[in-house]
Amino acid sequence: MRFIKAVLSCTLLVGMSVAHAAPKDPGAQSASPIPVIQAVLTSPPWVPPPTQRKQPAKVVVELEVIEKEMPISEGVSYTFWTFGGTVPGSFIRVRQGDTVEFHLKNHPSSKMPHNIDLHGVTGPGGGAASSFTAPGHQSRFTFKALNEGIYVYHCATAPVGMHVANGMYGLILVEPPQGLPKVDKEYYVMQGDFYTTGKYREKGLQPFDMEKAIDEKATYVLFNGAEGALTGEKAITAKVGETVRLYVGNGGPNLVSSFHVIGAIFDEVRYEGGTNVQKNVQTTLIPAGGAAVVTFKAKVPGSYVLVDHSLTRAFNKGALAILKINGEEDKSIYSGKEVDEVYLGDRAQPSLAAVTTATQAAAAGTLTKDEQIKAGQQLFAGTCSVCHQGNGAGLPGIFPPLAKSDFLLGDLRRTIGVVLNGMSGKVTVNGTEYNSVMPPMNQLNDDEVANILTYVTNSWGNTGNPVSAADVKKVRAAKGVAKAESAH
């Protein structure tokens, strides 16, 4: 009897213990391991496909740092420091709640150690302290993607500004669990400011200029790391009726972007990369180290110009890209003509290959007059044709003609000086008086002025000798000497 009572008592205690046990969380994950997925990384302007997962996963990201020389403009190269071999770096796409196992490799050919700070990481340094990686080594760390949003990542090795200015930045998208609304096209665009010892479009390999970077005097402001990266044959595309989503980041290191698409109104902007949405937006500010998601529907065919609306950055430093929309016109929305080369400048052309060819020939000492003329024609289209017209006829009563111009051909040194220094007031060309203003084009390099003038003096009935970069350099230097003398 005592044995039976003891058993009953023990059973009762166990039952009470079970009854008071904490209830099982229906949302808790089972003990079975979560799936392991290799991340799909894409080079700009492409974006990986949506995750389309109902549950979090362990996502393995493998990213390699590569230091490499690449074009920054036609005939101009720069040694970029990259994540994945491109500027910006590879696009990373994960889901909120994912556990990310990050492998950072530093190619053996690198000269510098590097690391990565992901703004989507919750933890000191955003992963920087855990990922410091010497050349020929790799590091690994793990983080949980707690917050949805579009986040910048960048190198945070000292001097941080120099590493970022050399192109070490990219975007990581953390999708919400339900995913983002479906769209027809997604693209990856990222702005950055670059600082070279040579001036804008000065040819050859251009080193980084730390003093310019500290003074925040950018030589180039670019989308996707190179002038022309998203223009001509490389323009991004869509069709009328499609919804376009742009993931737009700003690597900096210094400048804030006033991002604008000329001729489009953003239906929605997830500003600063967060979850709040602003509607019917014309221009959105993107701080250095920040990002935004802009979405709009393509309604009218044509070439849409993406710019930093600090406009000298767009038209004088390179911050310009093209979205080409194809499809049927809708005259009820817009009845104007297709935007042309006058507005887009030299970037309306499929490429500036002739400029590159002339640059390479000049470096090899084999530059011909014909190569100069072809390069000058491309540069003239974007720099001079709006006033002087594509046929060199000028505008009656306003801008004098270049075709068969006695003024142009009469004194080469004077002509070079007008291009570099500008001219205002009365001038007589072919017996007709004009009174107008030509602004100085001193932003052009010596070789660009030489090629443009070689084209102009050998077109539309003009016949002249080649103009050399040395000729231009002498005139430019003479003005500098005159300035110095007048100052004393």
Short mmCIF file of C-alpha atoms in Angstrom, two decimals, residues 110-363:
data_model
loop_
_atom_site.label_atom_id
_atom_site.label_comp_id
_atom_site.label_asym_id
_atom_site.label_seq_id
_atom_site.Cartn_x
_atom_site.Cartn_y
_atom_site.Cartn_z
CA SER A 110 46.68 43.78 -53.20
CA LYS A 111 49.09 46.29 -51.70
CA MET A 112 46.88 47.26 -48.74
CA PRO A 113 44.93 45.55 -45.96
CA HIS A 114 41.17 46.07 -46.10
CA ASN A 115 38.01 45.35 -44.11
CA ILE A 116 34.26 45.92 -44.43
CA ASP A 117 31.73 47.93 -42.44
CA LEU A 118 28.16 47.00 -43.38
CA HIS A 119 25.58 49.53 -42.22
CA GLY A 120 23.06 46.68 -42.03
CA VAL A 121 25.03 45.00 -39.22
CA THR A 122 24.08 45.50 -35.58
CA GLY A 123 27.38 45.42 -33.67
CA PRO A 124 30.50 47.54 -33.11
CA GLY A 125 32.13 48.63 -36.34
CA GLY A 126 29.51 46.96 -38.51
CA GLY A 127 31.91 44.05 -38.97
CA ALA A 128 35.03 46.16 -39.53
CA ALA A 129 36.93 44.92 -36.48
CA SER A 130 36.15 41.30 -37.35
CA SER A 131 37.15 41.56 -41.01
CA PHE A 132 40.54 43.29 -41.10
CA THR A 133 42.26 41.25 -43.81
CA ALA A 134 45.84 41.39 -45.07
CA PRO A 135 46.68 40.71 -48.75
CA GLY A 136 46.46 37.00 -49.50
CA HIS A 137 44.29 36.31 -46.43
CA GLN A 138 40.59 35.91 -45.72
CA SER A 139 38.41 36.64 -42.69
CA ARG A 140 35.03 35.34 -41.58
CA PHE A 141 32.38 36.69 -39.24
CA THR A 142 28.64 36.18 -38.75
CA PHE A 143 25.78 38.59 -38.18
CA LYS A 144 21.99 38.50 -38.10
CA ALA A 145 20.08 40.78 -40.46
CA LEU A 146 17.74 42.28 -37.89
CA ASN A 147 16.42 45.31 -39.78
CA GLU A 148 14.98 45.55 -43.26
CA GLY A 149 16.23 48.30 -45.55
CA ILE A 150 18.85 49.20 -48.15
CA TYR A 151 22.26 49.74 -46.57
CA VAL A 152 25.68 50.94 -47.67
CA TYR A 153 28.77 48.90 -47.00
CA HIS A 154 32.30 50.26 -47.29
CA CYS A 155 35.90 49.71 -46.26
CA ALA A 156 36.76 51.18 -42.88
CA THR A 157 40.53 50.68 -42.85
CA ALA A 158 42.51 53.84 -42.09
CA PRO A 159 42.70 56.24 -43.76
CA VAL A 160 39.02 55.49 -44.27
CA GLY A 161 38.35 58.42 -46.60
CA MET A 162 41.09 57.26 -48.97
CA HIS A 163 39.78 53.68 -49.13
CA VAL A 164 36.23 54.88 -49.82
CA ALA A 165 37.40 57.48 -52.35
CA ASN A 166 39.14 54.69 -54.25
CA GLY A 167 35.79 52.95 -54.79
CA MET A 168 35.37 50.67 -51.77
CA TYR A 169 31.61 50.76 -51.26
CA GLY A 170 28.43 48.95 -52.27
CA LEU A 171 24.88 48.10 -51.19
CA ILE A 172 23.25 45.31 -49.20
CA LEU A 173 19.47 44.92 -49.36
CA VAL A 174 17.68 43.32 -46.41
CA GLU A 175 14.22 42.40 -47.68
CA PRO A 176 11.23 42.35 -45.33
CA PRO A 177 9.90 38.83 -44.62
CA GLN A 178 7.07 39.29 -47.12
CA GLY A 179 9.46 40.60 -49.76
CA LEU A 180 9.17 43.83 -51.75
CA PRO A 181 6.30 44.53 -54.15
CA LYS A 182 6.94 43.02 -57.56
CA VAL A 183 8.30 45.34 -60.27
CA ASP A 184 9.38 44.84 -63.87
CA LYS A 185 12.95 46.18 -63.69
CA GLU A 186 15.44 46.67 -60.88
CA TYR A 187 18.77 48.46 -61.23
CA TYR A 188 21.73 49.26 -58.99
CA VAL A 189 23.18 52.78 -59.20
CA MET A 190 25.70 54.30 -56.81
CA GLN A 191 27.31 57.72 -56.76
CA GLY A 192 30.84 58.47 -55.61
CA ASP A 193 33.29 61.37 -55.67
CA PHE A 194 36.86 60.87 -56.91
CA TYR A 195 40.00 62.94 -56.43
CA THR A 196 42.83 62.77 -58.98
CA THR A 197 46.05 64.74 -59.23
CA GLY A 198 45.21 65.66 -62.84
CA LYS A 199 42.23 67.78 -63.81
CA TYR A 200 38.96 66.41 -65.16
CA ARG A 201 39.59 64.18 -68.20
CA GLU A 202 43.36 64.71 -68.10
CA LYS A 203 44.69 61.66 -69.88
CA GLY A 204 46.78 58.78 -68.57
CA LEU A 205 46.92 56.97 -65.25
CA GLN A 206 45.80 59.42 -62.57
CA PRO A 207 46.88 58.93 -58.94
CA PHE A 208 44.70 59.68 -55.93
CA ASP A 209 45.12 63.19 -54.50
CA MET A 210 44.71 63.20 -50.72
CA GLU A 211 44.84 66.99 -50.43
CA LYS A 212 41.93 67.42 -52.86
CA ALA A 213 39.99 64.77 -50.94
CA ILE A 214 40.53 66.54 -47.62
CA ASP A 215 39.47 69.83 -49.22
CA GLU A 216 36.46 68.03 -50.76
CA LYS A 217 37.34 69.31 -54.24
CA ALA A 218 36.27 66.36 -56.36
CA THR A 219 37.72 65.94 -59.84
CA TYR A 220 34.98 63.49 -60.81
CA VAL A 221 31.51 62.78 -59.43
CA LEU A 222 30.34 59.54 -61.01
CA PHE A 223 27.63 56.94 -61.17
CA ASN A 224 28.98 53.39 -60.99
CA GLY A 225 32.63 54.32 -60.94
CA ALA A 226 33.30 55.64 -64.44
CA GLU A 227 32.20 58.38 -66.76
CA GLY A 228 29.87 56.77 -69.27
CA ALA A 229 29.28 53.67 -67.13
CA LEU A 230 25.52 54.01 -67.76
CA THR A 231 25.29 55.91 -71.05
CA GLY A 232 25.26 55.03 -74.74
CA GLU A 233 25.34 51.29 -75.25
CA LYS A 234 25.56 50.81 -71.47
CA ALA A 235 22.37 52.75 -70.68
CA ILE A 236 19.81 50.96 -68.50
CA THR A 237 16.51 50.22 -70.23
CA ALA A 238 12.79 49.76 -69.68
CA LYS A 239 9.58 49.65 -71.70
CA VAL A 240 6.56 51.90 -71.54
CA GLY A 241 4.17 50.51 -68.94
CA GLU A 242 6.89 48.86 -66.86
CA THR A 243 7.57 49.76 -63.24
CA VAL A 244 11.22 50.54 -62.53
CA ARG A 245 12.90 50.31 -59.14
CA LEU A 246 16.29 51.92 -58.63
CA TYR A 247 18.44 51.10 -55.63
CA VAL A 248 20.50 54.28 -55.37
CA GLY A 249 23.42 54.62 -52.99
CA ASN A 250 26.00 57.28 -52.27
CA GLY A 251 29.44 56.00 -51.33
CA GLY A 252 30.86 59.49 -50.89
CA PRO A 253 33.26 59.84 -49.21
CA ASN A 254 32.26 63.50 -48.97
CA LEU A 255 29.46 64.81 -51.16
CA VAL A 256 25.69 64.62 -50.68
CA SER A 257 23.72 63.60 -53.78
CA SER A 258 20.65 65.46 -55.05
CA PHE A 259 19.40 62.51 -57.07
CA HIS A 260 17.03 63.36 -59.91
CA VAL A 261 15.79 61.73 -63.12
CA ILE A 262 15.10 64.44 -65.68
CA GLY A 263 11.59 64.00 -67.05
CA ALA A 264 10.39 61.53 -64.40
CA ILE A 265 8.58 61.88 -61.09
CA PHE A 266 9.24 59.20 -58.50
CA ASP A 267 5.99 57.51 -57.56
CA GLU A 268 7.57 56.36 -54.30
CA VAL A 269 10.84 56.97 -52.49
CA ARG A 270 11.98 54.97 -49.50
CA TYR A 271 14.18 57.79 -48.34
CA GLU A 272 17.41 57.22 -46.40
CA GLY A 273 16.97 53.51 -47.04
CA GLY A 274 14.37 53.06 -44.31
CA THR A 275 10.74 51.92 -44.28
CA ASN A 276 9.04 55.32 -44.60
CA VAL A 277 7.75 56.16 -48.07
CA GLN A 278 7.42 59.59 -49.68
CA LYS A 279 5.24 59.86 -52.79
CA ASN A 280 5.40 62.06 -55.92
CA VAL A 281 9.02 63.13 -55.43
CA GLN A 282 11.07 65.19 -57.90
CA THR A 283 14.54 65.05 -56.26
CA THR A 284 15.71 63.10 -53.25
CA LEU A 285 18.71 63.79 -51.06
CA ILE A 286 21.05 60.87 -50.46
CA PRO A 287 23.77 61.54 -47.89
CA ALA A 288 27.27 60.14 -48.14
CA GLY A 289 27.01 56.65 -46.67
CA GLY A 290 23.28 56.53 -47.36
CA ALA A 291 20.87 55.05 -49.87
CA ALA A 292 17.31 55.26 -51.16
CA VAL A 293 14.89 53.14 -53.16
CA VAL A 294 13.04 55.02 -55.90
CA THR A 295 10.17 53.53 -57.89
CA PHE A 296 8.25 54.92 -60.86
CA LYS A 297 6.28 53.75 -63.85
CA ALA A 298 7.61 54.35 -67.36
CA LYS A 299 4.92 56.29 -69.22
CA VAL A 300 6.63 58.05 -72.14
CA PRO A 301 9.40 56.70 -74.39
CA GLY A 302 12.71 58.51 -74.60
CA SER A 303 16.08 59.03 -72.94
CA TYR A 304 15.82 59.94 -69.27
CA VAL A 305 18.91 61.50 -67.72
CA LEU A 306 19.90 60.49 -64.18
CA VAL A 307 21.86 63.30 -62.53
CA ASP A 308 23.11 64.73 -59.31
CA HIS A 309 21.11 67.96 -59.52
CA SER A 310 24.12 69.89 -58.25
CA LEU A 311 24.40 70.27 -61.99
CA THR A 312 28.04 71.11 -62.56
CA ARG A 313 28.72 67.67 -61.10
CA ALA A 314 26.51 66.18 -63.81
CA PHE A 315 27.72 68.11 -66.85
CA ASN A 316 31.29 68.95 -65.80
CA LYS A 317 32.33 66.10 -63.53
CA GLY A 318 30.50 63.10 -64.94
CA ALA A 319 27.49 62.41 -62.66
CA LEU A 320 25.19 61.49 -65.51
CA ALA A 321 23.48 58.26 -66.60
CA ILE A 322 20.76 57.34 -69.08
CA LEU A 323 17.57 55.31 -68.69
CA LYS A 324 16.32 54.48 -72.18
CA ILE A 325 12.56 53.81 -72.29
CA ASN A 326 11.20 52.18 -75.44
CA GLY A 327 7.58 51.89 -76.56
CA GLU A 328 4.62 53.66 -78.07
CA GLU A 329 4.22 57.39 -77.62
CA ASP A 330 1.27 58.80 -75.71
CA LYS A 331 0.69 62.31 -77.06
CA SER A 332 -1.89 62.98 -74.35
CA ILE A 333 0.93 62.86 -71.77
CA TYR A 334 3.79 64.41 -73.72
CA SER A 335 4.06 65.73 -77.25
CA GLY A 336 7.68 66.90 -77.33
CA LYS A 337 10.58 65.51 -79.32
CA GLU A 338 13.16 62.97 -78.18
CA VAL A 339 15.95 64.52 -76.12
CA ASP A 340 19.05 64.93 -78.29
CA GLU A 341 22.82 65.37 -78.14
CA VAL A 342 22.69 69.08 -77.41
CA TYR A 343 21.12 68.43 -74.01
CA LEU A 344 22.95 65.25 -73.17
CA GLY A 345 26.34 66.46 -74.37
CA ASP A 346 28.93 64.04 -75.63
CA ARG A 347 27.39 61.29 -73.49
CA ALA A 348 24.45 61.01 -75.91
CA GLN A 349 26.72 59.14 -78.30
CA PRO A 350 27.06 55.35 -78.13
CA SER A 351 30.69 55.80 -77.06
CA LEU A 352 33.65 58.14 -77.23
CA ALA A 353 35.84 55.49 -78.82
CA ALA A 354 37.52 57.98 -81.15
CA VAL A 355 38.69 59.99 -78.14
CA THR A 356 40.22 56.88 -76.61
CA THR A 357 41.90 55.98 -79.90
CA ALA A 358 43.42 59.46 -80.21
CA THR A 359 44.64 59.36 -76.62
CA GLN A 360 46.36 56.02 -77.12
CA ALA A 361 47.91 57.17 -80.39
CA ALA A 362 49.21 60.37 -78.77
CA ALA A 363 50.79 58.36 -75.97
#
